[in-house]
PDB file of C-alpha atoms in Angstrom:
ATOM      1  CA  MET F 233      44.017  -6.365   8.839  1.00 61.00           C
ATOM      2  CA  LYS F 234      43.084  -2.701   9.137  1.00 61.00           C
ATOM      3  CA  LYS F 235      42.306  -2.522   5.403  1.00 56.00           C
ATOM      4  CA  LEU F 236      40.083  -5.595   5.675  1.00 50.00           C
ATOM      5  CA  THR F 237      38.167  -4.059   8.571  1.00 52.00           C
ATOM      6  CA  ILE F 238      37.635  -0.813   6.643  1.00 54.00           C
ATOM      7  CA  LEU F 239      36.545  -2.761   3.577  1.00 49.00           C
ATOM      8  CA  LEU F 240      34.012  -4.804   5.601  1.00 50.00           C
ATOM      9  CA  PHE F 241      32.722  -1.635   7.254  1.00 52.00           C
ATOM     10  CA  CYS F 242      32.194   0.045   3.872  1.00 50.00           C
ATOM     11  CA  PHE F 243      30.419  -3.053   2.582  1.00 51.00           C
ATOM     12  CA  CYS F 244      28.071  -2.981   5.586  1.00 51.00           C
ATOM     13  CA  LEU F 245      27.258   0.659   4.930  1.00 49.00           C
ATOM     14  CA  THR F 246      26.281  -0.031   1.351  1.00 49.00           C
ATOM     15  CA  THR F 247      24.071  -3.018   2.238  1.00 49.00           C
ATOM     16  CA  CYS F 248      22.241  -1.042   4.919  1.00 47.00           C
ATOM     17  CA  TYR F 249      21.668   2.024   2.772  1.00 48.00           C
ATOM     18  CA  PHE F 250      18.559   3.805   4.033  1.00 51.00           C
ATOM     19  CA  GLY F 251      15.853   3.975   1.401  1.00 49.00           C
ATOM     20  CA  GLN F 252      17.280   1.089  -0.586  1.00 53.00           C
ATOM     21  CA  ASN F 253      14.204  -0.992   0.198  1.00 68.00           C
ATOM     22  CA  GLU F 254      11.769   1.686  -0.961  1.00 73.00           C
ATOM     23  CA  SER F 255       9.968   1.262  -4.236  1.00 78.00           C
ATOM     24  CA  TYR F 256       6.779   2.385  -5.903  1.00 77.00           C
ATOM     25  CA  GLU F 257       4.752   1.710  -8.991  1.00 83.00           C
ATOM     26  CA  GLU F 258       1.764   3.453 -10.477  1.00 82.00           C
ATOM     27  CA  ILE F 259      -1.488   1.538 -10.385  1.00 90.00           C
ATOM     28  CA  VAL F 260      -3.659   3.967 -12.369  1.00 89.00           C
ATOM     29  CA  LYS F 261      -4.459   7.733 -12.458  1.00 89.00           C
ATOM     30  CA  ASN F 262      -1.826   8.930  -9.932  1.00 87.00           C
ATOM     31  CA  PHE F 263      -2.497   6.098  -7.461  1.00 88.00           C
ATOM     32  CA  TYR F 264       0.649   4.249  -6.429  1.00 85.00           C
ATOM     33  CA  LEU F 265       1.725   1.167  -4.544  1.00 84.00           C
ATOM     34  CA  ALA F 266       4.369   2.472  -2.164  1.00 81.00           C
ATOM     35  CA  LYS F 267       6.549  -0.257  -0.675  1.00 80.00           C
ATOM     36  CA  TRP F 268       8.956  -0.126   2.238  1.00 74.00           C
ATOM     37  CA  ASP F 269      10.616  -3.438   3.075  1.00 72.00           C
ATOM     38  CA  GLU F 270       7.737  -5.890   3.500  1.00 71.00           C
ATOM     39  CA  ASN F 271       4.962  -3.294   3.886  1.00 76.00           C
ATOM     40  CA  THR F 272       2.865  -1.801   1.108  1.00 79.00           C
ATOM     41  CA  TRP F 273       0.587   1.253   1.124  1.00 71.00           C
ATOM     42  CA  ILE F 274      -1.519   2.928  -1.500  1.00 81.00           C
ATOM     43  CA  SER F 275      -0.830   6.594  -1.981  1.00 79.00           C
ATOM     44  CA  TYR F 276      -2.325   9.248  -4.208  1.00 82.00           C
ATOM     45  CA  THR F 277      -0.171  12.050  -5.518  1.00 78.00           C
ATOM     46  CA  LYS F 278       0.201  14.170  -8.604  1.00 76.00           C
ATOM     47  CA  ASP F 279       3.794  14.866  -7.514  1.00 69.00           C
ATOM     48  CA  ASP F 280       6.290  12.352  -8.794  1.00 65.00           C
ATOM     49  CA  ASN F 281       8.263  12.125  -5.568  1.00 68.00           C
ATOM     50  CA  ASN F 282       5.855  12.180  -2.614  1.00 72.00           C
ATOM     51  CA  PHE F 283       4.788   8.533  -2.506  1.00 67.00           C
ATOM     52  CA  PHE F 284       5.855   8.053   1.113  1.00 68.00           C
ATOM     53  CA  ASP F 285       4.475  11.358   2.444  1.00 73.00           C
ATOM     54  CA  THR F 286       2.010  10.406   5.199  1.00 73.00           C
ATOM     55  CA  GLU F 287      -0.500  12.931   3.893  1.00 78.00           C
ATOM     56  CA  LYS F 288      -0.543  11.137   0.524  1.00 82.00           C
ATOM     57  CA  ILE F 289      -1.180   7.631   1.879  1.00 82.00           C
ATOM     58  CA  ILE F 290      -4.856   6.721   1.509  1.00 86.00           C
ATOM     59  CA  ILE F 291      -4.763   2.998   2.352  1.00 88.00           C
ATOM     60  CA  GLY F 292      -2.469   2.151   5.256  1.00 84.00           C
ATOM     61  CA  HIS F 293       0.200  -0.499   5.503  1.00 80.00           C
ATOM     62  CA  ASN F 294      -0.156  -4.254   4.972  1.00 88.00           C
ATOM     63  CA  VAL F 295      -1.874  -4.188   1.566  1.00 91.00           C
ATOM     64  CA  PHE F 296      -1.328  -7.636   0.058  1.00 92.00           C
ATOM     65  CA  ALA F 297      -3.577  -7.833  -3.036  1.00 93.00           C
ATOM     66  CA  VAL F 298      -4.699  -5.210  -5.548  1.00 94.00           C
ATOM     67  CA  GLY F 299      -6.866  -5.344  -8.647  1.00 94.00           C
ATOM     68  CA  TYR F 300      -7.867  -2.459 -10.852  1.00 94.00           C
ATOM     69  CA  ASN F 301      -9.490  -1.264 -14.035  1.00 94.00           C
ATOM     70  CA  LYS F 302      -9.820   2.249 -15.476  1.00 92.00           C
ATOM     71  CA  ASP F 303     -12.458   3.271 -12.884  1.00 95.00           C
ATOM     72  CA  PHE F 304     -11.764   1.345  -9.674  1.00 96.00           C
ATOM     73  CA  ILE F 305      -8.999  -0.055  -7.497  1.00 95.00           C
ATOM     74  CA  VAL F 306      -9.984  -2.946  -5.248  1.00 96.00           C
ATOM     75  CA  GLY F 307      -7.838  -4.694  -2.731  1.00 94.00           C
ATOM     76  CA  LYS F 308      -7.194  -6.569   0.455  1.00 94.00           C
ATOM     77  CA  LYS F 309      -5.105  -5.717   3.475  1.00 92.00           C
ATOM     78  CA  HIS F 310      -4.443  -7.033   6.926  1.00 90.00           C
ATOM     79  CA  PRO F 311      -4.990  -4.592   9.764  1.00 86.00           C
ATOM     80  CA  CYS F 312      -2.055  -3.796  11.960  1.00 82.00           C
ATOM     81  CA  ALA F 313      -1.549  -5.981  15.025  1.00 77.00           C
ATOM     82  CA  ASN F 314      -0.465  -2.862  16.937  1.00 72.00           C
ATOM     83  CA  LYS F 315      -3.693  -1.275  18.224  1.00 67.00           C
ATOM     84  CA  ASP F 316      -1.928   1.824  19.586  1.00 65.00           C
ATOM     85  CA  ALA F 317      -2.315   5.008  17.565  1.00 60.00           C
ATOM     86  CA  HIS F 318       0.421   5.163  14.927  1.00 57.00           C
ATOM     87  CA  PHE F 319       0.775   5.710  11.245  1.00 56.00           C
ATOM     88  CA  MET F 320       4.345   5.345  10.115  1.00 55.00           C
ATOM     89  CA  ASP F 321       6.139   3.795  13.083  1.00 51.00           C
ATOM     90  CA  TYR F 322       8.151   1.262  11.099  1.00 52.00           C
ATOM     91  CA  ASP F 323       8.871  -0.842  14.180  1.00 54.00           C
ATOM     92  CA  SER F 324       5.188  -1.554  14.822  1.00 63.00           C
ATOM     93  CA  LEU F 325       3.743  -2.436  11.420  1.00 66.00           C
ATOM     94  CA  LYS F 326       3.295  -6.159  12.019  1.00 79.00           C
ATOM     95  CA  PRO F 327       0.066  -7.333  10.328  1.00 83.00           C
ATOM     96  CA  ASN F 328      -2.664  -9.346  12.006  1.00 84.00           C
ATOM     97  CA  ARG F 329      -2.979 -12.032   9.318  1.00 88.00           C
ATOM     98  CA  ALA F 330      -6.045 -13.560  10.996  1.00 92.00           C
ATOM     99  CA  ILE F 331      -8.131 -10.581   9.807  1.00 92.00           C
ATOM    100  CA  THR F 332      -8.621  -9.286   6.266  1.00 95.00           C
ATOM    101  CA  ASN F 333     -10.046  -5.877   5.403  1.00 95.00           C
ATOM    102  CA  TYR F 334     -11.206  -5.000   1.896  1.00 97.00           C
ATOM    103  CA  PHE F 335     -11.276  -1.703   0.050  1.00 96.00           C
ATOM    104  CA  ILE F 336     -12.597  -0.046  -3.094  1.00 97.00           C
ATOM    105  CA  ILE F 337     -11.236   3.224  -4.434  1.00 95.00           C
ATOM    106  CA  ASP F 338     -13.493   4.930  -6.970  1.00 96.00           C
ATOM    107  CA  THR F 339     -11.149   6.802  -9.340  1.00 94.00           C
ATOM    108  CA  ARG F 340     -13.772   8.114 -11.774  1.00 93.00           C
ATOM    109  CA  ASN F 341     -13.525  11.704 -10.467  1.00 87.00           C
ATOM    110  CA  ASP F 342     -10.666  13.894  -9.266  1.00 81.00           C
ATOM    111  CA  ASN F 343     -12.253  13.662  -5.813  1.00 87.00           C
ATOM    112  CA  PHE F 344     -11.782   9.917  -5.414  1.00 92.00           C
ATOM    113  CA  LYS F 345     -13.961   7.975  -2.982  1.00 95.00           C
ATOM    114  CA  ARG F 346     -12.602   5.302  -0.675  1.00 94.00           C
ATOM    115  CA  HIS F 347     -14.735   2.492   0.772  1.00 96.00           C
ATOM    116  CA  ILE F 348     -13.339   0.151   3.434  1.00 95.00           C
ATOM    117  CA  PHE F 349     -15.036  -3.078   4.533  1.00 97.00           C
ATOM    118  CA  ASN F 350     -14.475  -5.473   7.429  1.00 95.00           C
ATOM    119  CA  ASN F 351     -15.982  -8.484   5.669  1.00 96.00           C
ATOM    120  CA  GLU F 352     -15.991  -9.960   2.189  1.00 95.00           C
ATOM    121  CA  ASN F 353     -19.788 -10.067   1.883  1.00 97.00           C
ATOM    122  CA  ASP F 354     -20.144  -6.268   2.210  1.00 97.00           C
ATOM    123  CA  PHE F 355     -17.187  -5.829  -0.156  1.00 96.00           C
ATOM    124  CA  ASP F 356     -18.797  -8.079  -2.786  1.00 95.00           C
ATOM    125  CA  ASN F 357     -22.155  -6.294  -2.435  1.00 96.00           C
ATOM    126  CA  TRP F 358     -20.493  -2.904  -3.073  1.00 96.00           C
ATOM    127  CA  LYS F 359     -18.546  -4.304  -6.026  1.00 96.00           C
ATOM    128  CA  ASN F 360     -21.842  -5.511  -7.479  1.00 95.00           C
ATOM    129  CA  ARG F 361     -23.542  -2.156  -6.763  1.00 96.00           C
ATOM    130  CA  LEU F 362     -20.725  -0.265  -8.513  1.00 96.00           C
ATOM    131  CA  GLY F 363     -20.639  -2.677 -11.466  1.00 95.00           C
ATOM    132  CA  ILE F 364     -17.150  -4.010 -10.765  1.00 95.00           C
ATOM    133  CA  SER F 365     -16.548  -7.372 -12.428  1.00 92.00           C
ATOM    134  CA  LYS F 366     -16.334 -10.404 -10.156  1.00 87.00           C
ATOM    135  CA  ASN F 367     -13.523 -11.628 -12.409  1.00 88.00           C
ATOM    136  CA  LEU F 368     -11.218  -8.650 -11.745  1.00 89.00           C
ATOM    137  CA  THR F 369      -7.737 -10.106 -11.366  1.00 88.00           C
ATOM    138  CA  TYR F 370      -5.729  -9.406  -8.208  1.00 87.00           C
ATOM    139  CA  ILE F 371      -2.009  -8.844  -8.210  1.00 83.00           C
ATOM    140  CA  LYS F 372      -0.480 -10.463  -5.134  1.00 72.00           C
ATOM    141  CA  ILE F 373       2.083  -8.292  -3.456  1.00 67.00           C
TER     142      ILE F 373
END
């Protein structure tokens, strides 16, 4: 019985391994989708191991759709339901799915520009102004 208890305990430790639910993938030009459990951020880093550093995150949690080409990253995110000031408090990252925010990241220069919109009309107008195709495909996250 003691061996079974130890075995179950060891199994629980391996299934709850901290960091196991972290992942990342490069979008384009040192911009990354950084994922932790069910939340996704966009970070920018030239270091290969700083994807989750709060100073590297340029679009906060709850990103759910991203499209890109060689010059721009566009996407959608839900704002956080928690209105208190926080950035990486993992217990309070619940999205408000009734609201969608939109963003454009201009990657044409080393000093990227980030544009964030509260409505789709303004987002579409900026996409048109920047020459971003209306047919840019989104990857659902």
